[in-house]
Short mmCIF file of C-alpha atoms and ligand atoms in Angstrom, two decimals:
data_model
loop_
_atom_site.label_atom_id
_atom_site.label_comp_id
_atom_site.label_asym_id
_atom_site.label_seq_id
_atom_site.Cartn_x
_atom_site.Cartn_y
_atom_site.Cartn_z
CA MET O 1 1.79 17.08 12.22
CA TYR O 2 -1.80 16.08 13.20
CA PRO O 3 -5.40 16.07 11.57
CA SER O 4 -7.89 18.34 12.30
CA ARG O 5 -10.75 17.11 14.59
CA PHE O 6 -13.16 14.47 13.38
CA ARG O 7 -15.78 12.07 14.68
CA TYR O 8 -14.85 8.59 13.95
CA GLU O 9 -16.91 5.36 13.44
CA ALA O 10 -15.85 1.89 12.87
CA PRO O 11 -18.90 0.02 11.98
CA GLN O 12 -19.04 -3.78 11.46
CA SER O 13 -21.57 -3.90 8.65
CA LEU O 14 -21.63 -2.24 5.00
CA ASP O 15 -25.17 -1.25 5.77
CA HIS O 16 -24.31 0.73 8.97
CA ALA O 17 -21.27 2.36 6.97
CA ILE O 18 -23.49 3.51 4.15
CA ASN O 19 -26.24 4.83 6.70
CA LEU O 20 -23.19 6.78 8.35
CA LEU O 21 -21.91 8.23 5.02
CA HIS O 22 -25.54 9.18 4.20
CA GLU O 23 -26.04 10.80 7.52
CA GLY O 24 -22.69 12.39 7.01
CA ALA O 25 -23.99 14.19 3.87
CA GLY O 26 -20.86 14.57 2.04
CA GLU O 27 -18.76 15.58 5.10
CA ALA O 28 -17.80 12.05 5.73
CA LYS O 29 -14.95 10.16 4.31
CA VAL O 30 -14.18 6.48 3.88
CA LEU O 31 -11.07 5.27 5.61
CA ALA O 32 -9.41 1.96 4.28
CA GLY O 33 -5.75 1.56 4.38
CA GLY O 34 -5.25 5.09 5.40
CA GLN O 35 -1.90 5.02 3.25
CA SER O 36 -3.28 8.03 1.22
CA LEU O 37 -5.96 9.61 3.55
CA ILE O 38 -4.14 9.71 6.81
CA PRO O 39 -1.16 11.75 5.08
CA LEU O 40 -3.83 14.23 3.50
CA LEU O 41 -5.46 14.57 7.02
CA LYS O 42 -2.07 15.32 8.45
CA LEU O 43 -1.17 17.84 5.94
CA ARG O 44 -4.95 19.28 6.13
CA PHE O 45 -5.29 18.77 2.61
CA ALA O 46 -8.58 16.99 3.74
CA ALA O 47 -10.67 17.91 6.93
CA PRO O 48 -13.65 15.44 6.89
CA GLU O 49 -16.22 15.72 9.93
CA LEU O 50 -16.56 12.00 9.90
CA LEU O 51 -14.22 9.13 9.20
CA VAL O 52 -15.69 5.96 8.53
CA ASP O 53 -13.26 3.36 9.20
CA ILE O 54 -14.24 0.07 7.18
CA ASN O 55 -11.49 -2.15 8.59
CA ASN O 56 -13.69 -3.79 11.10
CA ILE O 57 -16.02 -4.87 8.26
CA SER O 58 -15.48 -8.57 7.98
CA GLY O 59 -15.46 -10.47 4.51
CA LEU O 60 -14.09 -7.77 2.54
CA ASP O 61 -10.26 -8.59 2.35
CA TYR O 62 -10.67 -11.42 -0.35
CA HIS O 63 -9.46 -11.57 -3.68
CA ARG O 64 -10.65 -14.74 -5.71
CA PHE O 65 -11.42 -16.15 -9.29
CA GLU O 66 -14.86 -17.15 -10.02
CA ALA O 67 -15.50 -20.38 -11.92
CA ASP O 68 -15.97 -18.71 -15.11
CA GLY O 69 -12.55 -16.82 -14.59
CA THR O 70 -13.95 -13.41 -13.37
CA MET O 71 -11.59 -12.00 -10.69
CA ARG O 72 -12.72 -10.16 -7.64
CA VAL O 73 -10.81 -7.89 -5.35
CA GLY O 74 -12.38 -6.93 -1.92
CA ALA O 75 -12.22 -3.36 -0.61
CA LEU O 76 -9.94 -4.57 2.11
CA CYS O 77 -7.55 -6.88 0.35
CA ARG O 78 -4.15 -5.12 0.90
CA HIS O 79 -1.60 -4.48 -1.66
CA ALA O 80 0.90 -7.19 0.48
CA ALA O 81 -1.86 -10.00 -0.05
CA LEU O 82 -1.77 -9.32 -3.95
CA GLU O 83 1.80 -9.28 -3.76
CA ARG O 84 2.05 -12.71 -1.85
CA SER O 85 -0.69 -14.06 -3.66
CA SER O 86 0.02 -17.60 -5.44
CA ILE O 87 -3.32 -17.45 -7.66
CA LEU O 88 -2.37 -13.74 -8.97
CA ALA O 89 0.94 -15.27 -9.73
CA SER O 90 -0.41 -18.17 -12.01
CA ARG O 91 -3.59 -16.55 -13.36
CA ALA O 92 -3.00 -12.75 -13.43
CA PRO O 93 0.30 -11.62 -14.71
CA THR O 94 -0.23 -8.09 -15.01
CA MET O 95 -1.83 -7.84 -11.53
CA ALA O 96 1.22 -10.07 -10.14
CA ALA O 97 3.80 -7.88 -11.85
CA ALA O 98 2.34 -4.63 -10.25
CA ALA O 99 1.67 -5.67 -6.69
CA PRO O 100 5.28 -5.44 -5.57
CA LEU O 101 5.80 -2.32 -7.04
CA ILE O 102 3.38 -0.15 -5.26
CA ALA O 103 4.87 1.89 -2.71
CA ASP O 104 7.10 0.29 -0.19
CA PRO O 105 6.71 -2.98 1.85
CA ILE O 106 5.15 -1.25 4.87
CA VAL O 107 2.81 0.94 3.11
CA ARG O 108 1.82 -2.18 1.13
CA ASN O 109 0.87 -3.98 4.44
CA ARG O 110 -1.92 -1.69 5.11
CA GLY O 111 -2.86 0.22 1.50
CA THR O 112 -5.52 -1.68 -0.52
CA LEU O 113 -6.19 -1.92 -4.24
CA VAL O 114 -9.80 -0.53 -3.99
CA GLY O 115 -8.59 2.22 -1.93
CA SER O 116 -5.86 3.05 -4.80
CA LEU O 117 -8.67 3.29 -7.40
CA CYS O 118 -10.68 5.33 -5.10
CA HIS O 119 -7.91 7.81 -4.47
CA ALA O 120 -7.71 8.50 -8.18
CA ASP O 121 -3.99 9.73 -7.96
CA PRO O 122 -2.91 10.03 -11.63
CA GLN O 123 0.21 8.48 -10.42
CA GLY O 124 -1.55 5.59 -9.13
CA ASP O 125 -0.42 2.23 -10.67
CA TRP O 126 -3.44 0.25 -9.98
CA ALA O 127 -5.48 2.36 -12.01
CA SER O 128 -3.14 1.79 -15.15
CA VAL O 129 -3.51 -2.07 -14.34
CA VAL O 130 -7.13 -2.35 -14.14
CA THR O 131 -7.42 -0.13 -17.24
CA ALA O 132 -5.64 -2.49 -19.28
CA LEU O 133 -7.35 -5.17 -17.90
CA GLY O 134 -11.07 -3.69 -18.78
CA GLY O 135 -11.90 -3.87 -15.09
CA HIS O 136 -14.61 -2.17 -13.27
CA VAL O 137 -15.38 -1.21 -9.75
CA VAL O 138 -18.69 -2.28 -7.64
CA ALA O 139 -20.15 0.38 -5.76
CA LEU O 140 -22.82 -0.08 -3.08
CA GLY O 141 -25.11 2.46 -1.65
CA PRO O 142 -28.44 3.01 -0.20
CA ASP O 143 -30.04 2.03 -3.59
CA GLY O 144 -28.07 -0.98 -4.20
CA ARG O 145 -25.20 -1.94 -6.28
CA ARG O 146 -24.03 -0.62 -9.60
CA ALA O 147 -20.72 -1.51 -11.56
CA ILE O 148 -18.69 1.41 -12.97
CA PRO O 149 -16.21 0.88 -15.59
CA ILE O 150 -12.87 2.12 -14.44
CA THR O 151 -12.42 4.31 -17.18
CA GLU O 152 -15.59 6.12 -16.09
CA PHE O 153 -15.07 5.71 -12.46
CA VAL O 154 -12.04 7.95 -12.14
CA SER O 155 -13.45 11.53 -13.11
CA GLY O 156 -10.34 13.70 -12.68
CA PRO O 157 -7.34 14.00 -10.60
CA PHE O 158 -8.10 12.82 -7.04
CA GLN O 159 -11.83 12.53 -8.04
CA ASN O 160 -14.22 9.43 -8.70
CA VAL O 161 -17.71 9.35 -9.20
CA LEU O 162 -19.04 7.44 -6.14
CA ALA O 163 -22.03 9.33 -4.52
CA ILE O 164 -21.40 10.67 -1.15
CA ASP O 165 -23.13 7.41 0.42
CA GLU O 166 -21.55 4.95 -1.78
CA ILE O 167 -18.64 2.55 -0.69
CA ALA O 168 -16.48 0.93 -3.38
CA VAL O 169 -17.04 -2.78 -2.36
CA GLU O 170 -14.73 -4.59 -4.88
CA ALA O 171 -12.72 -4.31 -8.15
CA VAL O 172 -13.69 -6.83 -10.84
CA ILE O 173 -11.48 -8.19 -13.40
CA PRO O 174 -13.33 -9.82 -16.17
CA ALA O 175 -12.30 -13.38 -17.34
CA PRO O 176 -9.79 -13.53 -20.10
CA LYS O 177 -10.69 -14.43 -23.64
CA GLY O 178 -8.38 -17.03 -23.83
CA ASN O 179 -4.88 -17.37 -22.10
CA ALA O 180 -4.15 -14.07 -19.79
CA ALA O 181 -0.50 -12.83 -20.75
CA GLY O 182 1.09 -9.29 -19.99
CA GLY O 183 3.06 -7.42 -17.42
CA TYR O 184 3.56 -4.22 -15.58
CA LEU O 185 6.80 -2.29 -15.67
CA LYS O 186 7.68 0.93 -13.61
CA LEU O 187 10.47 3.10 -13.70
CA GLU O 188 11.09 4.74 -10.26
CA ARG O 189 13.83 6.45 -8.68
CA ARG O 190 13.80 4.41 -5.56
CA VAL O 191 11.60 2.06 -3.63
CA GLY O 192 8.26 4.05 -2.76
CA ASP O 193 8.68 6.62 -5.38
CA PHE O 194 5.64 6.97 -7.77
CA ALA O 195 6.24 6.33 -11.31
CA THR O 196 8.49 8.22 -13.41
CA VAL O 197 6.99 6.00 -16.08
CA GLY O 198 4.69 2.99 -15.69
CA VAL O 199 3.22 0.87 -18.37
CA ALA O 200 0.33 -1.92 -17.74
CA VAL O 201 -0.14 -4.38 -20.76
CA ALA O 202 -2.82 -7.15 -20.53
CA ILE O 203 -3.39 -9.29 -23.37
CA ASP O 204 -5.28 -12.34 -24.04
CA THR O 205 -4.19 -14.77 -26.73
CA SER O 206 -5.77 -17.87 -28.21
CA GLY O 207 -3.54 -20.14 -30.52
CA ASN O 208 -1.37 -17.47 -31.91
CA GLN O 209 -3.65 -14.62 -32.22
CA VAL O 210 -4.25 -11.92 -29.57
CA THR O 211 -7.99 -11.74 -28.74
CA ARG O 212 -8.03 -8.69 -26.58
CA ALA O 213 -5.54 -6.40 -25.75
CA GLY O 214 -5.18 -3.48 -23.24
CA ILE O 215 -2.55 -0.84 -22.39
CA ALA O 216 -2.48 1.86 -20.24
CA LEU O 217 0.11 4.31 -18.71
CA THR O 218 1.05 5.83 -15.45
CA GLY O 219 2.86 9.11 -14.88
CA VAL O 220 3.00 10.37 -18.32
CA GLY O 221 -0.03 12.71 -18.41
CA GLY O 222 -2.47 14.35 -16.14
CA THR O 223 -4.21 11.05 -15.47
CA THR O 224 -4.05 7.38 -16.37
CA ILE O 225 -4.00 7.10 -20.05
CA GLU O 226 -5.64 4.10 -21.86
CA ALA O 227 -3.48 3.67 -25.13
CA ALA O 228 -6.66 2.16 -26.71
CA GLY O 229 -5.28 2.35 -30.34
CA ALA O 230 -2.17 0.45 -29.21
CA GLY O 231 -4.29 -2.21 -27.65
CA GLN O 232 -6.37 -2.41 -30.65
CA ALA O 233 -3.52 -2.69 -32.93
CA LEU O 234 -2.88 -5.93 -31.46
CA VAL O 235 -6.14 -7.57 -31.81
CA GLY O 236 -6.62 -10.51 -34.27
CA ARG O 237 -3.24 -10.51 -35.09
CA PRO O 238 -0.31 -12.73 -33.98
CA LEU O 239 2.34 -11.19 -31.66
CA THR O 240 5.28 -10.40 -34.11
CA ALA O 241 8.26 -8.05 -34.29
CA ASP O 242 6.05 -5.70 -36.50
CA THR O 243 2.65 -5.90 -34.39
CA ILE O 244 4.81 -5.20 -31.21
CA GLU O 245 6.83 -2.24 -32.67
CA ARG O 246 3.42 -0.91 -34.02
CA ALA O 247 1.94 -1.14 -30.70
CA ALA O 248 4.81 0.31 -28.97
CA ASN O 249 4.86 3.38 -31.08
CA LEU O 250 1.09 4.01 -30.55
CA ALA O 251 1.38 3.77 -27.01
CA ALA O 252 4.47 6.18 -26.96
CA GLU O 253 2.17 8.63 -29.11
CA ALA O 254 -0.81 8.32 -26.62
CA ALA O 255 1.62 9.49 -23.76
CA LYS O 256 1.44 13.16 -22.70
CA PRO O 257 4.54 13.31 -20.57
CA ARG O 258 5.82 16.51 -19.30
CA THR O 259 9.28 17.41 -18.37
CA ASP O 260 9.86 17.47 -14.53
CA HIS O 261 12.43 16.52 -11.83
CA ARG O 262 11.86 12.86 -12.80
CA GLY O 263 12.68 13.22 -16.66
CA SER O 264 12.27 14.94 -19.73
CA ALA O 265 9.31 14.28 -21.84
CA GLU O 266 11.10 12.94 -24.68
CA TYR O 267 12.88 10.40 -22.06
CA LYS O 268 9.54 9.42 -20.61
CA ARG O 269 7.90 8.79 -24.18
CA HIS O 270 11.15 6.60 -25.00
CA ILE O 271 10.49 4.65 -22.19
CA VAL O 272 6.87 3.72 -22.83
CA HIS O 273 7.95 2.49 -26.08
CA THR O 274 10.58 0.50 -24.33
CA PHE O 275 8.57 -0.99 -21.67
CA VAL O 276 5.75 -1.82 -24.06
CA THR O 277 8.31 -3.72 -26.27
CA ARG O 278 9.97 -5.39 -23.25
CA ILE O 279 6.45 -6.69 -21.90
CA LEU O 280 5.56 -8.03 -25.08
CA ASN O 281 8.75 -9.54 -26.16
CA ARG O 282 8.59 -11.42 -22.80
CA VAL O 283 5.04 -12.67 -23.54
CA THR O 284 6.40 -14.30 -26.93
CA GLU O 285 9.31 -15.69 -25.56
CA THR O 286 7.11 -17.45 -22.69
CA ALA O 287 4.92 -18.71 -25.21
CA ASP O 288 7.89 -19.89 -27.37
CA LYS O 289 9.17 -21.88 -24.25
CA ALA O 290 5.92 -23.27 -23.41
CA ALA O 291 5.15 -24.55 -27.21
CA MET W 1 -4.89 11.03 27.70
CA THR W 2 -7.80 13.51 26.84
CA THR W 3 -5.65 16.29 26.67
CA LEU W 4 -2.63 15.01 24.65
CA TYR W 5 -3.31 17.34 21.64
CA GLU W 6 -4.59 20.10 24.00
CA GLU W 7 -1.03 20.11 25.32
CA ILE W 8 0.31 20.95 22.14
CA ARG W 9 -2.26 23.37 21.08
CA PRO W 10 -5.48 23.86 23.04
CA GLU W 11 -8.80 24.18 20.91
CA PRO W 12 -12.16 23.76 21.79
CA HIS W 13 -13.43 20.21 21.57
CA GLY W 14 -16.32 20.81 19.22
CA GLY W 15 -18.38 18.05 20.94
CA ILE W 16 -16.11 15.47 19.58
CA PRO W 17 -16.30 12.57 22.17
CA VAL W 18 -13.09 10.78 23.03
CA ARG W 19 -12.78 7.08 22.72
CA ARG W 20 -11.50 4.38 25.16
CA VAL W 21 -9.33 2.22 23.32
CA THR W 22 -7.62 -1.14 24.75
CA ILE W 23 -4.35 -1.78 23.09
CA THR W 24 -2.15 -4.63 24.10
CA VAL W 25 1.36 -2.95 24.10
CA ASN W 26 4.27 -5.12 24.40
CA GLY W 27 2.27 -7.88 25.93
CA GLU W 28 0.45 -5.66 28.55
CA LYS W 29 -2.95 -4.45 28.08
CA ARG W 30 -3.23 -0.41 28.09
CA VAL W 31 -6.11 1.62 28.31
CA ALA W 32 -6.57 4.90 26.96
CA GLU W 33 -8.87 7.60 26.27
CA VAL W 34 -8.09 9.16 22.96
CA GLU W 35 -9.28 11.75 20.42
CA PRO W 36 -9.82 10.10 17.27
CA ARG W 37 -7.35 12.09 15.35
CA LEU W 38 -4.41 11.10 17.89
CA LEU W 39 -1.86 9.04 15.69
CA LEU W 40 -0.60 5.84 17.10
CA ALA W 41 2.94 7.19 17.04
CA HIS W 42 1.84 10.19 19.47
CA LEU W 43 -0.12 7.72 21.70
CA LEU W 44 2.96 5.48 22.10
CA ARG W 45 5.47 8.50 22.66
CA GLN W 46 3.71 11.13 24.39
CA GLY W 47 0.78 8.99 25.95
CA PHE W 48 2.62 5.91 27.07
CA LYS W 49 6.24 7.30 27.06
CA LEU W 50 7.45 4.68 24.92
CA THR W 51 9.96 7.02 23.20
CA GLY W 52 11.87 4.27 21.29
CA THR W 53 9.37 4.59 18.48
CA HIS W 54 10.87 7.66 16.36
CA THR W 55 8.96 9.92 14.08
CA GLY W 56 11.37 10.96 11.18
CA CYS W 57 9.55 12.28 8.42
CA ASP W 58 6.15 12.31 9.72
CA THR W 59 5.09 11.94 5.92
CA THR W 60 4.68 7.95 5.47
CA ASN W 61 8.12 7.88 3.79
CA CYS W 62 10.94 7.07 6.23
CA GLY W 63 9.76 3.72 8.33
CA ALA W 64 11.62 5.07 11.69
CA CYS W 65 7.97 4.89 13.25
CA THR W 66 7.45 1.47 12.28
CA VAL W 67 5.70 -0.79 14.97
CA LEU W 68 4.18 -4.12 14.61
CA VAL W 69 0.35 -4.24 14.47
CA ASP W 70 -0.72 -7.90 15.27
CA GLY W 71 2.80 -8.75 13.98
CA VAL W 72 2.71 -7.03 10.71
CA PRO W 73 4.91 -3.76 10.43
CA ALA W 74 2.83 -0.32 10.14
CA LYS W 75 3.85 3.06 10.08
CA SER W 76 2.55 4.55 13.34
CA CYS W 77 2.47 7.98 12.14
CA THR W 78 -0.05 6.64 9.39
CA MET W 79 -2.46 5.05 11.62
CA LEU W 80 -4.98 6.35 14.48
CA ALA W 81 -4.47 5.27 17.99
CA VAL W 82 -8.36 4.35 17.54
CA GLN W 83 -7.49 1.75 14.74
CA ALA W 84 -5.34 -0.31 17.28
CA ASP W 85 -8.18 -0.65 19.45
CA GLY W 86 -8.27 -4.52 20.40
CA HIS W 87 -5.14 -4.92 18.64
CA GLU W 88 -1.42 -6.19 19.75
CA VAL W 89 1.38 -3.51 19.18
CA MET W 90 4.76 -4.44 19.57
CA THR W 91 7.23 -1.53 19.87
CA VAL W 92 11.13 -1.52 19.91
CA GLU W 93 10.86 -1.77 23.99
CA GLY W 94 9.41 -5.10 23.50
CA LEU W 95 12.04 -6.75 21.78
CA ALA W 96 14.57 -7.18 24.88
CA SER W 97 13.63 -9.41 27.82
CA ALA W 98 14.36 -8.29 31.56
CA SER W 99 17.75 -9.86 31.25
CA GLU W 100 18.90 -10.35 27.52
CA LEU W 101 18.93 -8.33 24.31
CA HIS W 102 16.77 -9.93 21.27
CA PRO W 103 18.91 -11.60 18.61
CA ILE W 104 18.20 -8.90 16.27
CA GLN W 105 19.54 -6.20 18.74
CA GLU W 106 22.65 -8.36 19.24
CA GLY W 107 22.99 -8.53 15.57
CA PHE W 108 22.88 -4.71 15.11
CA LYS W 109 25.32 -4.57 17.95
CA ASP W 110 27.81 -7.02 16.65
CA GLU W 111 27.78 -6.01 13.08
CA HIS W 112 27.52 -2.28 13.69
CA GLY W 113 23.98 -2.21 12.14
CA LEU W 114 23.58 1.54 13.54
CA GLN W 115 25.24 4.73 13.57
CA CYS W 116 22.89 7.76 14.85
CA GLY W 117 20.42 4.83 15.82
CA PHE W 118 17.36 7.11 14.47
CA CYS W 119 16.21 4.43 12.18
CA THR W 120 17.19 1.43 14.25
CA PRO W 121 13.88 0.77 16.15
CA GLY W 122 11.87 0.50 12.90
CA MET W 123 14.62 -1.49 11.26
CA MET W 124 14.51 -4.06 13.73
CA LEU W 125 10.92 -4.36 13.86
CA THR W 126 10.57 -4.97 10.23
CA ALA W 127 13.43 -7.49 10.29
CA LYS W 128 11.48 -9.10 13.38
CA ALA W 129 8.54 -9.28 11.21
CA LEU W 130 10.56 -10.81 8.13
CA LEU W 131 12.66 -13.63 10.55
CA ASP W 132 9.27 -14.57 11.87
CA GLU W 133 7.83 -15.30 8.51
CA ASN W 134 10.98 -16.19 6.96
CA PRO W 135 13.78 -17.54 9.39
CA ASP W 136 16.32 -18.19 6.65
CA PRO W 137 15.97 -15.21 4.15
CA THR W 138 18.61 -14.43 1.38
CA GLU W 139 20.41 -11.18 1.48
CA ASP W 140 17.91 -10.07 -1.54
CA GLU W 141 15.14 -11.04 0.65
CA VAL W 142 16.30 -9.12 3.61
CA ARG W 143 17.07 -5.93 1.19
CA TRP W 144 13.43 -6.21 -0.28
CA ALA W 145 11.86 -6.55 3.20
CA LEU W 146 13.89 -3.50 4.67
CA SER W 147 13.28 -1.37 1.41
CA GLY W 148 10.68 0.90 3.21
CA ASN W 149 12.91 1.88 6.19
CA LEU W 150 15.31 4.55 5.27
CA CYS W 151 18.81 4.89 6.87
CA ARG W 152 20.67 8.27 6.26
CA CYS W 153 23.88 6.87 7.96
CA THR W 154 24.98 3.13 7.47
CA GLY W 155 24.64 2.68 3.72
CA TYR W 156 22.35 -0.41 4.51
CA GLN W 157 25.48 -2.84 4.07
CA ASN W 158 25.92 -3.52 7.92
CA ILE W 159 22.06 -3.31 8.62
CA VAL W 160 21.67 -6.27 6.18
CA LYS W 161 24.55 -8.03 7.77
CA SER W 162 23.04 -7.47 11.37
CA VAL W 163 19.54 -9.31 10.18
CA LEU W 164 21.44 -11.98 8.57
CA TRP W 165 23.47 -12.43 11.91
CA ALA W 166 20.26 -12.39 13.75
CA ALA W 167 18.70 -14.87 11.15
CA ALA W 168 21.73 -17.43 11.76
CA LYS W 169 21.60 -16.96 15.56
CA MET W 170 17.65 -17.41 15.81
CA ARG W 171 17.47 -20.32 13.38
CA PRO W 172 19.09 -23.34 15.73
CA ALA W 173 16.24 -21.93 18.42
CA ALA W 174 13.64 -22.21 15.92
CA ALA W 175 14.57 -25.72 15.08
CA ALA W 176 14.81 -26.82 18.65
CA ASP W 177 11.24 -25.47 19.33
CA GLN W 178 9.84 -27.18 16.36
CA ASP W 179 11.87 -30.48 17.62
CA GLY W 180 10.16 -29.80 20.94
CA SER W 181 6.57 -29.61 19.79
C1 FAD S 301 5.32 6.44 0.87
C2 FAD S 301 3.90 6.23 -0.19
C3 FAD S 301 4.31 5.73 -1.34
C4 FAD S 301 3.35 5.34 -2.37
N1 FAD S 301 3.64 4.71 -3.57
C5 FAD S 301 2.70 4.59 -4.16
C6 FAD S 301 3.03 4.15 -5.61
O1 FAD S 301 4.18 3.98 -5.90
N2 FAD S 301 2.02 3.64 -6.44
C7 FAD S 301 0.85 3.83 -6.20
O2 FAD S 301 -0.16 3.28 -6.84
N3 FAD S 301 0.36 3.99 -4.78
C8 FAD S 301 1.34 4.55 -3.93
N4 FAD S 301 0.83 4.98 -2.86
C9 FAD S 301 -0.37 5.29 -2.45
C10 FAD S 301 -1.06 3.62 -1.73
O3 FAD S 301 -0.97 2.91 -2.91
C11 FAD S 301 -2.22 3.80 -1.03
O4 FAD S 301 -2.43 2.70 -0.41
C12 FAD S 301 -3.54 3.91 -1.97
O5 FAD S 301 -3.41 5.18 -2.70
C13 FAD S 301 -4.54 4.18 -0.93
O6 FAD S 301 -5.05 2.97 -0.61
P1 FAD S 301 -5.88 3.03 0.89
O7 FAD S 301 -6.29 1.92 1.13
O8 FAD S 301 -4.55 3.46 1.66
O9 FAD S 301 -6.81 4.18 0.93
P2 FAD S 301 -7.13 5.43 2.23
O10 FAD S 301 -5.78 5.93 2.14
O11 FAD S 301 -7.78 4.73 3.23
O12 FAD S 301 -8.20 6.27 1.16
C14 FAD S 301 -7.82 6.98 0.06
C15 FAD S 301 -8.91 7.66 -0.72
O13 FAD S 301 -9.99 6.55 -1.21
C16 FAD S 301 -11.27 6.81 -0.20
N5 FAD S 301 -11.40 5.17 -0.27
C17 FAD S 301 -10.80 4.28 0.03
N6 FAD S 301 -11.26 3.15 0.12
C18 FAD S 301 -12.59 3.39 -0.15
C19 FAD S 301 -13.84 2.68 -0.32
N7 FAD S 301 -13.59 1.10 -0.58
N8 FAD S 301 -14.77 3.30 -0.85
C20 FAD S 301 -14.97 4.59 -1.07
N9 FAD S 301 -13.89 5.55 -0.77
C21 FAD S 301 -12.59 4.72 -0.68
C22 FAD S 301 -10.99 7.42 0.99
O14 FAD S 301 -12.07 7.95 1.53
C23 FAD S 301 -9.92 8.43 0.40
O15 FAD S 301 -10.16 9.37 -0.13
C24 FAD S 301 1.87 5.34 -1.77
C25 FAD S 301 1.71 5.83 -0.61
C26 FAD S 301 2.76 6.12 0.16
C27 FAD S 301 2.36 6.61 1.97
S1 FES S 302 7.97 9.14 10.62
FE1 FES S 302 6.50 7.61 10.01
S2 FES S 302 7.39 7.00 8.04
FE2 FES S 302 8.52 8.49 8.66
S1 FES S 303 21.58 4.83 11.78
FE1 FES S 303 21.45 6.96 11.33
S2 FES S 303 19.70 6.87 10.21
FE2 FES S 303 20.22 4.81 10.21
#
């Protein structure tokens, strides 16, 4: 299989890239890791006139914490860099748990977190993680920068709200309100498969109280599902067997799974409950050990 | 090179310029004129006649087409040839020297790491990237690193053994190199 014809540009600056997209007038597409776009081009589900390859733009491959604890992931930060990141492992448990579960090792070498968010696959893992963490995407266009909360950024399956001449330059995770804890669990049939069920839990704690909680679900609905009620049920309370059970029940209720080749709706809902419980139990175990 | 896809299916050009790319393939600088849509796998196989790189699924799933781009495994069916411009690509043909096999190739031979051999080039290149980074991997680390390369024949046991065999063989050499420096 090979794509239909397109023009190709590999600009070295964001300004140039934005100009090219602007001139492309909606017939241009950004190429980041290419791990979703190139398969689509080959299947001819996408046939842009122009590809704007951003891989030659330097300074976009970072992921770092600001002094205030805000985390930024640049548009060319690969899944593999996040998987190997020591700062992620020590300070961003939900992201650190998800990174090794994206696709397979070779795809992770090229694919990017920001590209995943832009691709807006309802089965994508990063969208759930960034949703649970309350993150946003920074878009850059001819009129400057704007921050778009992840819950507004994705407007439907494989759709985002970027203007035709905007590039997503980074994803931003707000600083935790206290200690960051949480995790990501994914049930997959084999390595490289999309999730049968994925559950992202991100909670911040101060003392034994939960100060902020986000829970989001992959693969159990037509989009990423934010189980806002489940998160809310934890805030202002300590993590106990009761609060954990309540959050797990609410998350399972928020899921809208369908029976398919990956499993029955009932089974998937059950897994949501199990995963929320498992992640939160691990958080309490780790806290107990530390105390 | 201009005509690589035209050989497959002639189509009017639509005014899209071909691009000149310079790629260091297995240590040798190669220049080619390519259509932007040409996949790296096709440039290597049909353009450069390096048919050791296999295309299996052609849908980014199997890893048979894996090559190293600047030392990092990439699926060449999911990369444009133009994206390799200015980069170093290593294919399976680059593993052996004129006189001897690479230890990873020896390992696959000694430990029966292949049956039909279709997945083998991708397996060996992914293994090379692993061993370059981690000369003493555990069995789990080998399995993890190879988890994007599918094999329909071996059941993986002997592939893992082959890589561990190569790691052991390469280690004294790596140590000697370090001593020497
Ligand atoms: C075999 C396989 C298995 C996979 N399994 C998983 C999985 O389990 N979980 C998962 O989450 N993902 C999975 N993926 C998808 C993978 O994570 C991709 O890397 C990701 O979806 C897209 O990132 P990319 O950088 O490759 O983007 P690209 O493919 O380059 O782009 C994807 C889309 O986003 C747009 N885009 C990309 N970057 C930007 C930007 N900065 N600004 C504006 N638009 C942009 C492109 O125009 C395109 O429309 C899998 C992919 C493969 C091939
Ligand atoms: S041929 Fe490229 S991944 Fe299968
Ligand atoms: S040896 Fe046949 S596919 Fe691996």
